[in-house]
Structure formats: C-alpha cells, structure tokens
Coordinates of C-alpha atoms in Angstrom, one line a residue:
N153 CA -84.9 106.5 -127.1
G154 CA -86.5 104.3 -129.7
G155 CA -89.1 101.9 -129.2
E156 CA -91.5 103.3 -132.0
L157 CA -93.5 100.6 -133.7
L158 CA -92.4 100.6 -137.5
Q159 CA -94.5 97.9 -139.0
T160 CA -96.7 95.0 -138.4
L161 CA -96.5 92.0 -140.6
T162 CA -99.7 89.8 -140.9
G163 CA -100.4 86.6 -142.7
H164 CA -99.9 83.8 -140.5
T165 CA -102.8 81.7 -139.1
G166 CA -101.1 80.5 -135.9
Y167 CA -98.9 81.7 -133.2
V168 CA -95.4 83.2 -134.5
Y169 CA -92.7 81.5 -132.6
S170 CA -89.6 82.7 -134.4
V171 CA -88.4 85.6 -136.7
A172 CA -85.0 86.0 -138.2
Y173 CA -83.4 88.7 -140.5
N174 CA -81.2 87.7 -143.3
T175 CA -77.4 89.3 -143.1
D176 CA -78.2 92.7 -144.7
G177 CA -81.8 93.1 -143.3
S178 CA -83.6 92.8 -146.7
Y179 CA -85.5 89.6 -145.7
L180 CA -87.4 88.3 -142.7
A181 CA -88.4 84.8 -142.2
S182 CA -91.0 83.8 -139.6
G183 CA -92.0 80.3 -138.2
S184 CA -95.4 79.7 -137.0
A185 CA -97.8 77.1 -135.5
D186 CA -99.5 77.1 -138.8
N187 CA -96.5 74.8 -139.8
T188 CA -95.2 77.3 -142.4
I189 CA -92.4 79.6 -142.9
K190 CA -93.1 83.0 -144.3
I191 CA -90.4 85.1 -146.3
W192 CA -90.9 88.8 -146.2
D193 CA -89.3 91.5 -148.5
M194 CA -88.3 94.2 -146.0
S195 CA -86.7 96.1 -148.7
N196 CA -90.2 96.4 -150.4
G197 CA -92.5 97.4 -147.5
G198 CA -92.8 93.9 -146.0
E199 CA -94.3 92.2 -149.0
L200 CA -94.9 88.4 -148.3
L201 CA -92.8 86.9 -151.1
Q202 CA -93.1 83.3 -150.2
T203 CA -94.5 80.6 -147.9
L204 CA -92.4 77.4 -147.2
T205 CA -94.2 74.3 -146.4
G206 CA -92.8 70.8 -145.4
H207 CA -92.9 70.6 -141.5
T208 CA -95.8 68.7 -140.1
E209 CA -95.8 70.3 -136.6
W210 CA -95.3 73.9 -135.3
I211 CA -92.1 75.9 -136.5
V212 CA -90.3 77.0 -133.3
S213 CA -86.9 78.3 -134.7
V214 CA -85.7 79.7 -138.1
V215 CA -82.0 81.2 -138.7
Y216 CA -80.3 82.1 -141.8
N217 CA -76.6 81.2 -142.4
T218 CA -74.1 83.9 -142.4
D219 CA -74.3 84.6 -146.1
G220 CA -78.2 84.3 -146.2
T221 CA -78.1 81.5 -148.9
H222 CA -79.6 79.1 -146.6
L223 CA -82.4 79.0 -143.9
A224 CA -82.6 76.5 -141.0
S225 CA -85.9 75.6 -139.3
G226 CA -86.8 73.5 -136.5
A227 CA -90.2 72.2 -135.6
G228 CA -92.2 70.1 -133.3
D229 CA -92.1 67.1 -135.9
Y230 CA -88.6 66.5 -134.6
A231 CA -87.1 67.7 -137.8
I232 CA -84.6 70.3 -138.9
K233 CA -85.0 71.4 -142.3
I234 CA -82.3 73.4 -144.6
W235 CA -83.9 75.6 -147.3
D236 CA -82.1 77.0 -150.3
M237 CA -82.6 80.7 -150.1
S238 CA -80.2 81.7 -153.1

C-alpha cells in the first residue's frame, strides 16, 4: 500500500518550500526560506553535495529541465535564476 517513510533530509535553517528530483532521481534539489538551494545525492544516501546561494529572499520554487543539466529557481526577490547543473 505504500506510504512508508524512506528518509529524512536535514540541513536547511528555514522552511522548505520546494523540492524537485532530476530526471533519473539521482539528485534532489530543495529550496528554502534560508535563501538557499541544497542539492542532495540520492544515489549516495541523500548526502548533501552543494548549497547554491544568490537569491536574497525565500526560494519558493525549484525545477530541473528535462535532461537535468539546468535548475531553475524562483524566489521572493522577484528573480528567476538558472543554474548550470552539468
């Protein structure tokens, strides 16, 4: 029936507003009220790989492009940022 908790990732210091897997599920991006995006390696137990900074307000949306080479983020600073994830 499903619904079993598989894992909990911690590291943000503010509310997490958005999460997105890349196309093959090996990476997870999370956007937070701490103004950062964290990239997690899901093929390695959810290890924190990288913290992206550049927004000056809460990040409310993150999404990978279809081949996983770019990540788009939207935040309360009225900006959309495109990140090179290749």
